[in-house]
Amino acid sequence: MCPNCEDFARTVLLLGQLALYADMGGADLDFVEVVSTSLAVSLPEPPTGEES
């Protein structure tokens, strides 16, 4: 596996879980905004030509 593949996949998974949380009733949308922005900024470059 390429060096950034695991980090990329984990970060995308966290963004997806955060999106699901945001759709829940009573979700803290301030938390969602801060964390999603942080995760998006920390997202490594997508793996090139590698399948995970």
mmCIF file of N, CA and C in Angstrom:
data_model
loop_
_atom_site.group_PDB
_atom_site.id
_atom_site.type_symbol
_atom_site.label_atom_id
_atom_site.label_comp_id
_atom_site.label_asym_id
_atom_site.label_seq_id
_atom_site.Cartn_x
_atom_site.Cartn_y
_atom_site.Cartn_z
ATOM 1 N N MET A 1 0.849 -1.177 0.000
ATOM 2 C CA MET A 1 0.000 0.000 0.000
ATOM 3 C C MET A 1 0.894 1.240 0.000
ATOM 4 N N CYS A 2 0.490 2.253 -0.744
ATOM 5 C CA CYS A 2 1.285 3.476 -0.816
ATOM 6 C C CYS A 2 1.283 4.193 0.540
ATOM 7 N N PRO A 3 2.283 5.012 0.805
ATOM 8 C CA PRO A 3 2.418 5.649 2.122
ATOM 9 C C PRO A 3 1.211 6.500 2.536
ATOM 10 N N ASN A 4 0.572 7.198 1.603
ATOM 11 C CA ASN A 4 -0.547 8.063 1.964
ATOM 12 C C ASN A 4 -1.916 7.419 1.787
ATOM 13 N N CYS A 5 -1.979 6.211 1.259
ATOM 14 C CA CYS A 5 -3.266 5.575 0.989
ATOM 15 C C CYS A 5 -4.084 5.387 2.264
ATOM 16 N N GLU A 6 -3.458 4.913 3.309
ATOM 17 C CA GLU A 6 -4.175 4.672 4.560
ATOM 18 C C GLU A 6 -4.657 5.988 5.167
ATOM 19 N N ASP A 7 -3.813 7.001 5.181
ATOM 20 C CA ASP A 7 -4.210 8.308 5.709
ATOM 21 C C ASP A 7 -5.358 8.903 4.899
ATOM 22 N N PHE A 8 -5.259 8.818 3.588
ATOM 23 C CA PHE A 8 -6.298 9.340 2.717
ATOM 24 C C PHE A 8 -7.627 8.628 2.990
ATOM 25 N N ALA A 9 -7.609 7.308 3.013
ATOM 26 C CA ALA A 9 -8.822 6.525 3.236
ATOM 27 C C ALA A 9 -9.424 6.822 4.603
ATOM 28 N N ARG A 10 -8.594 6.928 5.624
ATOM 29 C CA ARG A 10 -9.079 7.212 6.977
ATOM 30 C C ARG A 10 -9.723 8.589 7.042
ATOM 31 N N THR A 11 -9.111 9.582 6.414
ATOM 32 C CA THR A 11 -9.638 10.942 6.441
ATOM 33 C C THR A 11 -10.962 11.022 5.684
ATOM 34 N N VAL A 12 -11.054 10.358 4.539
ATOM 35 C CA VAL A 12 -12.307 10.339 3.781
ATOM 36 C C VAL A 12 -13.396 9.644 4.590
ATOM 37 N N LEU A 13 -13.066 8.566 5.264
ATOM 38 C CA LEU A 13 -14.026 7.862 6.113
ATOM 39 C C LEU A 13 -14.532 8.784 7.227
ATOM 40 N N LEU A 14 -13.620 9.509 7.871
ATOM 41 C CA LEU A 14 -14.016 10.431 8.931
ATOM 42 C C LEU A 14 -14.919 11.542 8.398
ATOM 43 N N LEU A 15 -14.623 12.058 7.225
ATOM 44 C CA LEU A 15 -15.485 13.081 6.624
ATOM 45 C C LEU A 15 -16.886 12.518 6.348
ATOM 46 N N GLY A 16 -16.950 11.294 5.893
ATOM 47 C CA GLY A 16 -18.241 10.651 5.647
ATOM 48 C C GLY A 16 -19.027 10.447 6.928
ATOM 49 N N GLN A 17 -18.352 9.997 7.975
ATOM 50 C CA GLN A 17 -19.021 9.807 9.260
ATOM 51 C C GLN A 17 -19.491 11.139 9.835
ATOM 52 N N LEU A 18 -18.713 12.176 9.636
ATOM 53 C CA LEU A 18 -19.088 13.504 10.100
ATOM 54 C C LEU A 18 -20.322 14.001 9.345
ATOM 55 N N ALA A 19 -20.398 13.727 8.046
ATOM 56 C CA ALA A 19 -21.574 14.110 7.262
ATOM 57 C C ALA A 19 -22.823 13.390 7.772
ATOM 58 N N LEU A 20 -22.684 12.114 8.109
ATOM 59 C CA LEU A 20 -23.816 11.371 8.667
ATOM 60 C C LEU A 20 -24.242 11.966 10.007
ATOM 61 N N TYR A 21 -23.283 12.305 10.845
ATOM 62 C CA TYR A 21 -23.574 12.920 12.134
ATOM 63 C C TYR A 21 -24.310 14.246 11.937
ATOM 64 N N ALA A 22 -23.885 15.056 10.955
ATOM 65 C CA ALA A 22 -24.489 16.364 10.705
ATOM 66 C C ALA A 22 -25.970 16.230 10.346
ATOM 67 N N ASP A 23 -26.355 15.114 9.747
ATOM 68 C CA ASP A 23 -27.749 14.893 9.357
ATOM 69 C C ASP A 23 -28.624 14.406 10.509
ATOM 70 N N MET A 24 -28.012 14.065 11.639
ATOM 71 C CA MET A 24 -28.770 13.597 12.791
ATOM 72 C C MET A 24 -29.447 14.771 13.489
ATOM 73 N N GLY A 25 -30.608 14.514 14.034
ATOM 74 C CA GLY A 25 -31.279 15.532 14.828
ATOM 75 C C GLY A 25 -30.451 15.856 16.061
ATOM 76 N N GLY A 26 -30.306 17.121 16.374
ATOM 77 C CA GLY A 26 -29.559 17.530 17.555
ATOM 78 C C GLY A 26 -28.055 17.574 17.369
ATOM 79 N N ALA A 27 -27.587 17.398 16.143
ATOM 80 C CA ALA A 27 -26.142 17.442 15.888
ATOM 81 C C ALA A 27 -25.614 18.843 16.183
ATOM 82 N N ASP A 28 -24.419 18.913 16.703
ATOM 83 C CA ASP A 28 -23.762 20.194 16.985
ATOM 84 C C ASP A 28 -23.118 20.675 15.686
ATOM 85 N N LEU A 29 -23.807 21.571 14.996
ATOM 86 C CA LEU A 29 -23.344 21.997 13.684
ATOM 87 C C LEU A 29 -22.110 22.891 13.750
ATOM 88 N N ASP A 30 -21.885 23.553 14.878
ATOM 89 C CA ASP A 30 -20.632 24.302 15.043
ATOM 90 C C ASP A 30 -19.456 23.329 15.075
ATOM 91 N N PHE A 31 -19.629 22.220 15.782
ATOM 92 C CA PHE A 31 -18.605 21.172 15.836
ATOM 93 C C PHE A 31 -18.353 20.624 14.428
ATOM 94 N N VAL A 32 -19.433 20.338 13.711
ATOM 95 C CA VAL A 32 -19.310 19.791 12.361
ATOM 96 C C VAL A 32 -18.524 20.746 11.471
ATOM 97 N N GLU A 33 -18.827 22.031 11.554
ATOM 98 C CA GLU A 33 -18.137 23.010 10.714
ATOM 99 C C GLU A 33 -16.641 23.065 11.016
ATOM 100 N N VAL A 34 -16.298 23.110 12.287
ATOM 101 C CA VAL A 34 -14.887 23.202 12.675
ATOM 102 C C VAL A 34 -14.128 21.930 12.295
ATOM 103 N N VAL A 35 -14.694 20.787 12.636
ATOM 104 C CA VAL A 35 -13.996 19.522 12.391
ATOM 105 C C VAL A 35 -13.913 19.218 10.897
ATOM 106 N N SER A 36 -14.993 19.477 10.155
ATOM 107 C CA SER A 36 -14.947 19.176 8.722
ATOM 108 C C SER A 36 -13.922 20.046 8.002
ATOM 109 N N THR A 37 -13.824 21.299 8.412
ATOM 110 C CA THR A 37 -12.818 22.180 7.820
ATOM 111 C C THR A 37 -11.415 21.672 8.132
ATOM 112 N N SER A 38 -11.195 21.284 9.372
ATOM 113 C CA SER A 38 -9.877 20.770 9.771
ATOM 114 C C SER A 38 -9.532 19.492 9.016
ATOM 115 N N LEU A 39 -10.493 18.599 8.902
ATOM 116 C CA LEU A 39 -10.239 17.352 8.174
ATOM 117 C C LEU A 39 -9.965 17.616 6.702
ATOM 118 N N ALA A 40 -10.723 18.511 6.104
ATOM 119 C CA ALA A 40 -10.524 18.811 4.686
ATOM 120 C C ALA A 40 -9.141 19.393 4.433
ATOM 121 N N VAL A 41 -8.694 20.262 5.321
ATOM 122 C CA VAL A 41 -7.360 20.864 5.170
ATOM 123 C C VAL A 41 -6.270 19.815 5.350
ATOM 124 N N SER A 42 -6.510 18.851 6.239
ATOM 125 C CA SER A 42 -5.487 17.839 6.516
ATOM 126 C C SER A 42 -5.501 16.692 5.515
ATOM 127 N N LEU A 43 -6.472 16.692 4.608
ATOM 128 C CA LEU A 43 -6.588 15.603 3.638
ATOM 129 C C LEU A 43 -5.319 15.533 2.787
ATOM 130 N N PRO A 44 -4.640 14.384 2.828
ATOM 131 C CA PRO A 44 -3.432 14.254 2.006
ATOM 132 C C PRO A 44 -3.801 14.171 0.528
ATOM 133 N N GLU A 45 -2.813 14.317 -0.305
ATOM 134 C CA GLU A 45 -3.032 14.169 -1.742
ATOM 135 C C GLU A 45 -3.609 12.779 -2.006
ATOM 136 N N PRO A 46 -4.564 12.666 -2.940
ATOM 137 C CA PRO A 46 -5.105 11.341 -3.239
ATOM 138 C C PRO A 46 -4.029 10.434 -3.823
ATOM 139 N N PRO A 47 -4.118 9.170 -3.494
ATOM 140 C CA PRO A 47 -3.154 8.214 -4.049
ATOM 141 C C PRO A 47 -3.253 8.195 -5.576
ATOM 142 N N THR A 48 -2.121 8.054 -6.217
ATOM 143 C CA THR A 48 -2.105 8.028 -7.681
ATOM 144 C C THR A 48 -1.921 6.611 -8.185
ATOM 145 N N GLY A 49 -2.866 6.156 -8.981
ATOM 146 C CA GLY A 49 -2.748 4.856 -9.623
ATOM 147 C C GLY A 49 -2.728 3.672 -8.689
ATOM 148 N N GLU A 50 -3.139 3.840 -7.460
ATOM 149 C CA GLU A 50 -3.140 2.740 -6.492
ATOM 150 C C GLU A 50 -4.564 2.474 -6.077
ATOM 151 N N GLU A 51 -4.919 1.231 -5.942
ATOM 152 C CA GLU A 51 -6.225 0.862 -5.417
ATOM 153 C C GLU A 51 -6.033 0.356 -4.012
ATOM 154 N N SER A 52 -6.971 0.735 -3.139
ATOM 155 C CA SER A 52 -6.828 0.291 -1.738
ATOM 156 C C SER A 52 -7.656 -0.892 -1.410
#
